[in-house]
CSV table of C-alpha atoms and ligand atoms in Angstrom, one decimal:
chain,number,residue,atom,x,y,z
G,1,UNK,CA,1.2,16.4,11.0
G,2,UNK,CA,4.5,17.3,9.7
G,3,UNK,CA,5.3,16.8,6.0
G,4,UNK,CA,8.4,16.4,4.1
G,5,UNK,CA,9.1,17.3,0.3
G,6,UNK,CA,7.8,14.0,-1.2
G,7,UNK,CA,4.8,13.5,0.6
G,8,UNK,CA,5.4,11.6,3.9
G,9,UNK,CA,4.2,12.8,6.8
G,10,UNK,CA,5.2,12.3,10.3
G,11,UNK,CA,2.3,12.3,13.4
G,12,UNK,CA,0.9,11.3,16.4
G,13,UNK,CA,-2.7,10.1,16.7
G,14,UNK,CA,-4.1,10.9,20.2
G,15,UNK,CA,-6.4,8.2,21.6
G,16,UNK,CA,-8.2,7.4,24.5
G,17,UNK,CA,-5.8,4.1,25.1
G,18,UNK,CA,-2.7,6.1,24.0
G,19,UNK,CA,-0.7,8.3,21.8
G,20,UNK,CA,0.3,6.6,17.9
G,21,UNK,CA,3.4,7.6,16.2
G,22,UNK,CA,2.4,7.5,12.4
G,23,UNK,CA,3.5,6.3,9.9
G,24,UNK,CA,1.8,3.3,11.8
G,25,UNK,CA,1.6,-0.6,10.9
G,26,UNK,CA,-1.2,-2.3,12.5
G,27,UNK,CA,-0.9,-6.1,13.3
G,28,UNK,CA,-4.4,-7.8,12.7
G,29,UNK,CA,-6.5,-9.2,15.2
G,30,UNK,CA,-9.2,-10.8,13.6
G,31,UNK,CA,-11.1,-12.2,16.6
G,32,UNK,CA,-9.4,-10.5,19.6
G,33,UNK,CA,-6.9,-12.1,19.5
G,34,UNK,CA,-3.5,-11.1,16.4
G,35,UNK,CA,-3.0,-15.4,15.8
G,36,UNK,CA,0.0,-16.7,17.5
G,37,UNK,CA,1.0,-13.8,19.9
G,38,UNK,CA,0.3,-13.1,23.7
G,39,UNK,CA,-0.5,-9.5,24.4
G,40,UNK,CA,2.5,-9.0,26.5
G,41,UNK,CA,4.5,-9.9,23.4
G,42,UNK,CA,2.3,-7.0,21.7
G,43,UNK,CA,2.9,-4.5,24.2
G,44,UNK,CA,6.9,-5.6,24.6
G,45,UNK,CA,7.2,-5.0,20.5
G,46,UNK,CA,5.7,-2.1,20.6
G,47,UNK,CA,2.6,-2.3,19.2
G,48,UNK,CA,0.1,0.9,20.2
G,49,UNK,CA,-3.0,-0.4,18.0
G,50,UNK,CA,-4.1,-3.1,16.8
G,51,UNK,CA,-7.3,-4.6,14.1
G,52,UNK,CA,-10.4,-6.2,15.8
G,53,UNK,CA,-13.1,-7.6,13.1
G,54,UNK,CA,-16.8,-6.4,13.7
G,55,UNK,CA,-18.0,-9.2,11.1
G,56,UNK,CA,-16.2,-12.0,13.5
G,57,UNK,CA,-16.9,-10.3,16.5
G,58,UNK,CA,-20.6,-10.0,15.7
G,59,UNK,CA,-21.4,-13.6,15.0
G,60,UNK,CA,-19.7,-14.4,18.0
G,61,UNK,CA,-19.7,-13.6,20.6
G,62,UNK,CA,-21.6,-11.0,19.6
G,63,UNK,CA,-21.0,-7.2,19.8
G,64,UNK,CA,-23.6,-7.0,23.0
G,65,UNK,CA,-22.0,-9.3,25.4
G,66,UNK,CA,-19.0,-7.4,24.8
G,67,UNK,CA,-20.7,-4.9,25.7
G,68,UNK,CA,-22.2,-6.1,28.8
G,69,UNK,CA,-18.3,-7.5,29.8
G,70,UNK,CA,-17.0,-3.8,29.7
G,71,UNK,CA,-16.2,-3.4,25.8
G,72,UNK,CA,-13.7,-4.6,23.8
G,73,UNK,CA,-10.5,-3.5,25.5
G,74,UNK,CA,-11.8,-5.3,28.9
G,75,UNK,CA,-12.9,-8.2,27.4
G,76,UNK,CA,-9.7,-9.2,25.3
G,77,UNK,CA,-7.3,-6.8,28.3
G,78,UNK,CA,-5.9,-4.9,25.9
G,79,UNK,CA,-5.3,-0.9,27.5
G,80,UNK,CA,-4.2,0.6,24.0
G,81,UNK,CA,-5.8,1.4,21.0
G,82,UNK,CA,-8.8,-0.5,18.7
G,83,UNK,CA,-9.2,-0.3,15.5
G,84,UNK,CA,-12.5,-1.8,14.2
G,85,UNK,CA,-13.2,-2.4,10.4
G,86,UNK,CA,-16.9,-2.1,9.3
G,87,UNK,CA,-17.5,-5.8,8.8
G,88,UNK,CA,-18.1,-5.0,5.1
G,89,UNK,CA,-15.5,-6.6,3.5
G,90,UNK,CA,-15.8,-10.1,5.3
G,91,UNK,CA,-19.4,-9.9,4.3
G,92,UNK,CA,-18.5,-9.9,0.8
G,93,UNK,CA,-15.8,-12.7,0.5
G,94,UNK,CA,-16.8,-15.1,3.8
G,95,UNK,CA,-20.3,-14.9,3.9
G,96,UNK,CA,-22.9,-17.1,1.4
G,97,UNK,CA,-26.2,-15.9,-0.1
G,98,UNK,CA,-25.4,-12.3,0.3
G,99,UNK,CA,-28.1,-9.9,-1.2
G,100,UNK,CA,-27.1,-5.8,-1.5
G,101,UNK,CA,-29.7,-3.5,-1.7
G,102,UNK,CA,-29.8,0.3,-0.8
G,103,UNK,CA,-30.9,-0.4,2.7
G,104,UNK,CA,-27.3,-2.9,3.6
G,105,UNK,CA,-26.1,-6.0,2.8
G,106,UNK,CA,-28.0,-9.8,4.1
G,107,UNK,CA,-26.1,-12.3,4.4
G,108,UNK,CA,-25.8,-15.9,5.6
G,109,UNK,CA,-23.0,-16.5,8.7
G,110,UNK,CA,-20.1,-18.8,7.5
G,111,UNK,CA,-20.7,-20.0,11.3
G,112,UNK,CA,-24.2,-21.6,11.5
G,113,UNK,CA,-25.7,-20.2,8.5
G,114,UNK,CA,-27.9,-17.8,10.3
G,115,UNK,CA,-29.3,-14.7,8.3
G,116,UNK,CA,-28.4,-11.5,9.4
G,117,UNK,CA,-28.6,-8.0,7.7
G,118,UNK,CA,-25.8,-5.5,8.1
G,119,UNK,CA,-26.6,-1.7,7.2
G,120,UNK,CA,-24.6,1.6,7.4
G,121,UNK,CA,-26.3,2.0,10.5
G,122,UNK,CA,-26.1,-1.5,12.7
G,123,UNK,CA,-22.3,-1.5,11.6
G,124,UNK,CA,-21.5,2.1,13.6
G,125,UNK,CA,-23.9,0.5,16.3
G,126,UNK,CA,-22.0,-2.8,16.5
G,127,UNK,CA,-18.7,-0.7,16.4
G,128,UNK,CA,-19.6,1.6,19.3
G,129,UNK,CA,-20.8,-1.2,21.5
G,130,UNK,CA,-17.1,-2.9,21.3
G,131,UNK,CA,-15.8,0.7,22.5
G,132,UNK,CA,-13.4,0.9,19.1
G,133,UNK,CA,-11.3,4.1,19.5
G,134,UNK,CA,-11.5,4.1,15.7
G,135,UNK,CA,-14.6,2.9,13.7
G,136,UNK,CA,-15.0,2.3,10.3
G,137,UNK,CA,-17.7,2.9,7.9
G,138,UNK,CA,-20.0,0.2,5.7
G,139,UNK,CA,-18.8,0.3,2.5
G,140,UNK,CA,-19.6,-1.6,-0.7
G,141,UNK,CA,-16.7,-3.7,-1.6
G,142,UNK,CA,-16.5,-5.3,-5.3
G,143,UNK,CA,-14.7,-8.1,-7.1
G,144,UNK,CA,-11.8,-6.8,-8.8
G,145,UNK,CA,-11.6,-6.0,-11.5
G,146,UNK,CA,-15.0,-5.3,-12.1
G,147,UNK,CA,-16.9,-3.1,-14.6
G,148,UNK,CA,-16.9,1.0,-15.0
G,149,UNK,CA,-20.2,0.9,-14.0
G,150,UNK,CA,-20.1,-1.5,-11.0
G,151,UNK,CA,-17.5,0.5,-9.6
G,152,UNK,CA,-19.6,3.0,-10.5
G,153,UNK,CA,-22.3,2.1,-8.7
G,154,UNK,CA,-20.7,1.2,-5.8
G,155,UNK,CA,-19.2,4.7,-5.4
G,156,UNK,CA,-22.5,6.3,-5.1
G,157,UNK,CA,-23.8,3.5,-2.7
G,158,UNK,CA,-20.6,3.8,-0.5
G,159,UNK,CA,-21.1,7.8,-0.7
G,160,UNK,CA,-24.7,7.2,0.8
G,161,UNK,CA,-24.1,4.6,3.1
G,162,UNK,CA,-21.3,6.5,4.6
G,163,UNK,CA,-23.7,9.9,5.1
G,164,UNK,CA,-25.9,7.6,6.5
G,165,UNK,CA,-23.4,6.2,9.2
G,166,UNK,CA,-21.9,9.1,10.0
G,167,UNK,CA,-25.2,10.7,10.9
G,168,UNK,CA,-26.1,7.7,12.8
G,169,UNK,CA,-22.9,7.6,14.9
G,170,UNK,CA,-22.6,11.3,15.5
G,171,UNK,CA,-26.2,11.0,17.0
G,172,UNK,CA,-25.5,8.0,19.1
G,173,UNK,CA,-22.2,9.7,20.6
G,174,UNK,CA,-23.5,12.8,21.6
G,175,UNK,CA,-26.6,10.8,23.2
G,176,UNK,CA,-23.6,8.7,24.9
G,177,UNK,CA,-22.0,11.9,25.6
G,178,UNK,CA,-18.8,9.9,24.6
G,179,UNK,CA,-17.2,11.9,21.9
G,180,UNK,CA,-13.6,9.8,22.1
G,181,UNK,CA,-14.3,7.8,19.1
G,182,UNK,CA,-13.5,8.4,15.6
G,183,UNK,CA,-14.9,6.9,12.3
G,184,UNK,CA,-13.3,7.0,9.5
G,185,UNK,CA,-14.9,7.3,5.7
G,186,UNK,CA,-13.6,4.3,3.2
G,187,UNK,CA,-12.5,5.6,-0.6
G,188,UNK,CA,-13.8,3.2,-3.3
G,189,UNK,CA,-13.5,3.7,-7.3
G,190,UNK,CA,-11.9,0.5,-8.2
G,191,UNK,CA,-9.0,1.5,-10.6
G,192,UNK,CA,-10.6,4.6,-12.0
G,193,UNK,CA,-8.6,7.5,-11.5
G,194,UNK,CA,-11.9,9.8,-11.8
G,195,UNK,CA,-14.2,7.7,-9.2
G,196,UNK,CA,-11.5,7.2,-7.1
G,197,UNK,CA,-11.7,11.5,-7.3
G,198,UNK,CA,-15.4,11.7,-7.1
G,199,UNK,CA,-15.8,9.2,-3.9
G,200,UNK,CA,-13.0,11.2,-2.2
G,201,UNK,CA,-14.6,14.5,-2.5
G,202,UNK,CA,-18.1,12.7,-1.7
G,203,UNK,CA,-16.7,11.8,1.9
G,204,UNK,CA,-15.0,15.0,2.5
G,205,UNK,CA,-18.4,16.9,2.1
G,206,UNK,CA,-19.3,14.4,4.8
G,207,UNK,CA,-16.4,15.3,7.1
G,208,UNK,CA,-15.0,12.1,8.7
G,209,UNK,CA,-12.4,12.5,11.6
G,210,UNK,CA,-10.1,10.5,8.9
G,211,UNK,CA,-10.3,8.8,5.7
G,212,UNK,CA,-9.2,5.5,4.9
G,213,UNK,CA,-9.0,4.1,1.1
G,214,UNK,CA,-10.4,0.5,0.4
G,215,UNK,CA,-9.9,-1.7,-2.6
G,216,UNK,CA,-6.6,-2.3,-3.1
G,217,UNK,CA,-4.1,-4.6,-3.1
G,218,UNK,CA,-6.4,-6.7,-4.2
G,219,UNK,CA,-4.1,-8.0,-6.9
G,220,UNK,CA,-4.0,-5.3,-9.0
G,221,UNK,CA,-0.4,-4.0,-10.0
G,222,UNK,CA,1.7,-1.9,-7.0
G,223,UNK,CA,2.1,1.0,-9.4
G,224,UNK,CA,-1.9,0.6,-9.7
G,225,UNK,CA,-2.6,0.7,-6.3
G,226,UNK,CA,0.0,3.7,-5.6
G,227,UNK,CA,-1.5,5.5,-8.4
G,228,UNK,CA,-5.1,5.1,-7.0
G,229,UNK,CA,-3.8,6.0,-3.6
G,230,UNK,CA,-2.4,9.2,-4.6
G,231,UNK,CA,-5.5,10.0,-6.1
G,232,UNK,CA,-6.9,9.7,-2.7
G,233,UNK,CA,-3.9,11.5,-0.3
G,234,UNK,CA,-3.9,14.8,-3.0
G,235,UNK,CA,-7.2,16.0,-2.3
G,236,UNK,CA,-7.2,14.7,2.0
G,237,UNK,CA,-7.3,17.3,4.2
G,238,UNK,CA,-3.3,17.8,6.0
G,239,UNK,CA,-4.9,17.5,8.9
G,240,UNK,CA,-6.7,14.4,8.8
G,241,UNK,CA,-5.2,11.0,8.9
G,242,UNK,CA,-5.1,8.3,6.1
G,243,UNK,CA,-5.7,4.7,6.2
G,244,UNK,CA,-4.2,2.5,3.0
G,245,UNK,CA,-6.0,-0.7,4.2
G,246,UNK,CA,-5.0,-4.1,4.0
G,247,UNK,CA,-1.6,-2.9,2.6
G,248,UNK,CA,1.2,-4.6,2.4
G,249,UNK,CA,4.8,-6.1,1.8
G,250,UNK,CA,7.4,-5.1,3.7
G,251,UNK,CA,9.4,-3.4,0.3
G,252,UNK,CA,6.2,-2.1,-0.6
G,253,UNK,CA,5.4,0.2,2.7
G,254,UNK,CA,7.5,3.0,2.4
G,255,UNK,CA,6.3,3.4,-1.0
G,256,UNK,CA,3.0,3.9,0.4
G,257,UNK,CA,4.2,6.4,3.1
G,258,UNK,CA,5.3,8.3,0.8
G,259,UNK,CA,2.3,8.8,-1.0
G,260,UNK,CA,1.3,10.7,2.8
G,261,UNK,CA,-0.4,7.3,4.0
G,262,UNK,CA,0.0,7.4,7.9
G,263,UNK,CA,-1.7,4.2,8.8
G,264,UNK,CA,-1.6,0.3,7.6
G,265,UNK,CA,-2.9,-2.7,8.2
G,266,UNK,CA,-2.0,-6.5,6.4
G,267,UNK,CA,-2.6,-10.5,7.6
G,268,UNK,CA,0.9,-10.6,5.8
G,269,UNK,CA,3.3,-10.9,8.5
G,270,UNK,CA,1.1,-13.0,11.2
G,271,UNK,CA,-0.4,-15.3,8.1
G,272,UNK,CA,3.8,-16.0,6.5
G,273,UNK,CA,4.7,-16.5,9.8
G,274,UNK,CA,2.4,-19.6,10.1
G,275,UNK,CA,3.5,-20.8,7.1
G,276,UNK,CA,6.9,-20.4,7.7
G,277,UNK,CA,7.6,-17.7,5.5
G,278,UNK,CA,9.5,-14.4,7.7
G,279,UNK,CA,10.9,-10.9,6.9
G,280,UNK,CA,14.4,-10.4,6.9
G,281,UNK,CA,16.6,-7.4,6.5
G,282,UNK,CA,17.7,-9.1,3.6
G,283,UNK,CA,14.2,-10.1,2.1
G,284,UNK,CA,11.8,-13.3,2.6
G,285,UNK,CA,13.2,-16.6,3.8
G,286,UNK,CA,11.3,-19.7,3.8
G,287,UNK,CA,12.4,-21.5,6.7
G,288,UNK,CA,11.2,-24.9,5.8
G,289,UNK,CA,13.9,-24.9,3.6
G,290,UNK,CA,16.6,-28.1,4.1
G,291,UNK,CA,18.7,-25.5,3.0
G,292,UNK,CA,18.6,-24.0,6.8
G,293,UNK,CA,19.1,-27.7,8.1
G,294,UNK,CA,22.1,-26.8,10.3
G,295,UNK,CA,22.0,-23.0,10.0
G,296,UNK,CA,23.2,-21.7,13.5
G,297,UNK,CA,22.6,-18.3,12.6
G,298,UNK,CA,19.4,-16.3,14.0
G,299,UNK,CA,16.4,-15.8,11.7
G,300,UNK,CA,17.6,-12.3,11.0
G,301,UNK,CA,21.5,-11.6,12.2
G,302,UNK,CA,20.7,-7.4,12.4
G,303,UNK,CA,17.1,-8.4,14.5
G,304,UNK,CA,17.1,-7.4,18.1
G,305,UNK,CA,13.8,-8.9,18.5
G,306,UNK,CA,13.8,-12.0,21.5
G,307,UNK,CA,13.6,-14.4,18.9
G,308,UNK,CA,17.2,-14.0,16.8
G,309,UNK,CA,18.6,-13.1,20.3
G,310,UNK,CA,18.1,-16.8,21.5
G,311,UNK,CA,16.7,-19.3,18.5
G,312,UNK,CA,18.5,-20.9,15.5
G,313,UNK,CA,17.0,-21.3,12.1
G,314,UNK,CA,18.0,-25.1,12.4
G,315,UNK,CA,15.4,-25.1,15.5
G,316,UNK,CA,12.9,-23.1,13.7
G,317,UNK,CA,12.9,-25.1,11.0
G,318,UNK,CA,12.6,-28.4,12.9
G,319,UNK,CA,9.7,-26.9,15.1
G,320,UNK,CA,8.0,-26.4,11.3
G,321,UNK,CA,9.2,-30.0,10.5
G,322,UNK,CA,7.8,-31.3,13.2
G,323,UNK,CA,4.5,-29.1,13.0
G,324,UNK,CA,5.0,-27.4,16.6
G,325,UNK,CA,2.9,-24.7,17.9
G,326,UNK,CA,5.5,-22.8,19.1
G,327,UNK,CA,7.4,-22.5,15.5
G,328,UNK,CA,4.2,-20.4,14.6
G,329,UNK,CA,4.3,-18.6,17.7
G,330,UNK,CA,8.3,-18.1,17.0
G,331,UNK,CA,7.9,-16.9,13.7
G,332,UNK,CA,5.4,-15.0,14.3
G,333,UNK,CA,6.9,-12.7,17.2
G,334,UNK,CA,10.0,-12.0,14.9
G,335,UNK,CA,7.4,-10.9,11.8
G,336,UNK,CA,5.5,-8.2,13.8
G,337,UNK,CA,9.0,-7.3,15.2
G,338,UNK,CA,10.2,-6.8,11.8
G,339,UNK,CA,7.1,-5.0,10.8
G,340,UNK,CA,7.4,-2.4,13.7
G,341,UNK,CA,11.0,-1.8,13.6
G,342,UNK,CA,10.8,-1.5,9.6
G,343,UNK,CA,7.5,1.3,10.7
G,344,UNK,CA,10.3,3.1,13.1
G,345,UNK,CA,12.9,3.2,10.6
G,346,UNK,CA,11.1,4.8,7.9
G,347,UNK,CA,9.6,7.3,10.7
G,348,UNK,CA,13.5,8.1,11.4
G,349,UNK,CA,13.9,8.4,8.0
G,350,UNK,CA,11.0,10.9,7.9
G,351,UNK,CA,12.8,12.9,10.5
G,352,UNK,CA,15.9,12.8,8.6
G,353,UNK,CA,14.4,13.6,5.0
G,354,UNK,CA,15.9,10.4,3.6
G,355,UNK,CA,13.0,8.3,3.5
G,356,UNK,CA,14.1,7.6,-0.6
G,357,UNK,CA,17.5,6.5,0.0
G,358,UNK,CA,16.0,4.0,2.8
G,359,UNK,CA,13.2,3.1,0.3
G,360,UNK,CA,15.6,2.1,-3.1
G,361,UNK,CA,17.8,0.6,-0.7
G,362,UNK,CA,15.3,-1.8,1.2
G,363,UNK,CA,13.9,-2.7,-2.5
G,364,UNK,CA,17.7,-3.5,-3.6
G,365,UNK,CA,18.0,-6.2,-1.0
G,366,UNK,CA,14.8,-7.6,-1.5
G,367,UNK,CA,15.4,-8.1,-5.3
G,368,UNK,CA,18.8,-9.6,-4.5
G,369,UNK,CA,17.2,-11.9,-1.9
G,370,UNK,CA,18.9,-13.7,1.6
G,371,UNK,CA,22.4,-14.8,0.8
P,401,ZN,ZN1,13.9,-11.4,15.0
């Protein structure tokens, strides 16, 4: 890792399915699948990893047939890199009748409303059966904003959860002989400044290969979720590499590389795109619009991506109009396009030790908005 004066950090993460140029944005795919895009698109944008959901995955089809089908990478043919999440947080907001207790979390599937318990341990287990070059610990996630003493709580059952994982998935590798995965520890704490410290120096004791922090953006303030970040990123080890998870808006990234966040991961840009909301150079535009009636111009006039190079946004907006699949699809492509360059831009940036000229002057033209 190579750091600049204010914090941000460029690196590469090597994986078994490929090197990854941090500071990285990962495009969600929930099921195996990020909604709306082919992997060939993936690969011809650029994207080196990508999401997969263990709570979705698990329910079905269910972690073992994967398993028995060659892992996750074979099943959904996808040669680069995983990422898995624990399956935690769908638990907590998808699931029904869910009941935490010190041994993992039961819950009812939002499927066919079987039970099902999931514990530090089965979520590392479910993780290493899909083959994910990078798993992610079981953590307790709570409503926000909750309590002192939920969050409270939920630090020190996070802390213990995550020394039982880790045990359990150093054990199974070295049984597997397969040493190629990572997991990576979650930070909790809510808003507060001191558990956010506490469940940080918790994990390190544990010694993950990375750290992520969890429980954010969850519509607390930016300057909340920066602050609570930093918390996290001043005590990490250099060496290591940080996860700001579900984060964010496009003015809002570089913000968090600067805090020395290397990865990211957000819905944002595949979820807009389907409602026919995408990321401009010059800020959000709603396409629907009748103001874009008989607009000849491409989505974005500086995009390189396929999509400006041959569409108009009178075309997009009439495939919105008239509810076509492919003005999701579309829309999509350009989004993850935007999202990728945006990612290689601030890395330039990095490079060049301007990333907070590039940063004031993205957030100027999204305050003043498409012309
Ligand atoms: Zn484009």
């Amino acid at each position: 890792m190579k750091a600049d004066a204010g914090g941000a950090r460029r690196g590469r993460l090597t994986t078994p399915h490929g090197a990854i140029e941090t500071p990285v944005f990962m495009p969600v795919g929930t099921q195996a699948a990020v909604k709306g895009l082919r992997h060939e698109a993936l690969e011809e944008l650029g994207a080196r990893i990508i999401l997969g959901n263990t709570y979705h995955l698990y329910l079905r089809p269910g972690h073992e047939l994967i398993r028995k089908l060659g892992g996750l990478h074979k099943f959904m043919s996808w040669d680069r890199a995983i990422l898995t999440d624990s399956g935690g947080y769908q638990v907590f907001s998808l699931s029904e009748l869910r009941k935490i207790t010190n041994e993992g979390v039961r819950f009812r599937s939002h499927l066919d409303g079987s039970e099902h318990l999931l514990t530090p341990e089965k979520a590392a287990e479910i993780q290493l059966a899909l083959g994910a070059d990078i798993a992610m610990v079981l953590d307790e996630c709570i409503e926000t904003p909750s309590p002192r003493e939920i969050a409270q709580a939920a630090v020190k059952r996070t802390t213990a959860w995550a020394k039982r994982a880790r045990a359990f998935f150093l054990q199974q590798a070295l049984r597997n002989g397969e040493l190629s995965q990572w997991q990576f520890g979650i930070v909790q704490g809510a808003t507060f400044t001191d558990l956010r410290r506490e469940s940080t120096q918790q994990l390190l004791e544990i010694d993950f290969s990375g750290y992520a922090v969890g429980g954010l953006a969850v519509g607390e303030p930016h300057a909340v979720t920066c602050e609570m970040a930093a918390v996290a990123t001043e005590l990490l080890p250099r060496e290591k590499p940080r996860y700001l998870m579900g984060v964010g808006r496009p003015e809002q990234l570089a913000d968090y590389v600067a805090l020395g966040i290397d990865m990211m991961d957000c819905v944002l840009p595949t979820r807009a795109a389907r409602h026919a909301c995408v990321y401009t150079s010059e800020g959000r535009v709603i396409i629907k619009n009748a103001r874009y009636a008989q607009d000849q111009r491409p989505l974005d006039p500086v995009c390189s991506c396929s999509v400006c190079k041959r569409y108009t946004r009178a075309y997009l907006r009439h495939l919105f109009a008239a509810g076509e699949l492919t003005a999701a699809i579309l829309a999509t492509h350009h989004n993850i396009h935007f999202y990728l360059d945006f990612m290689r831009q601030i890395r330039e940036a990095i490079e060049f030790g301007n990333l907070a000229k590039f940063s004031s002057e993205v957030q100027a033209r999204y305050a003043a908005g498409p012309a």
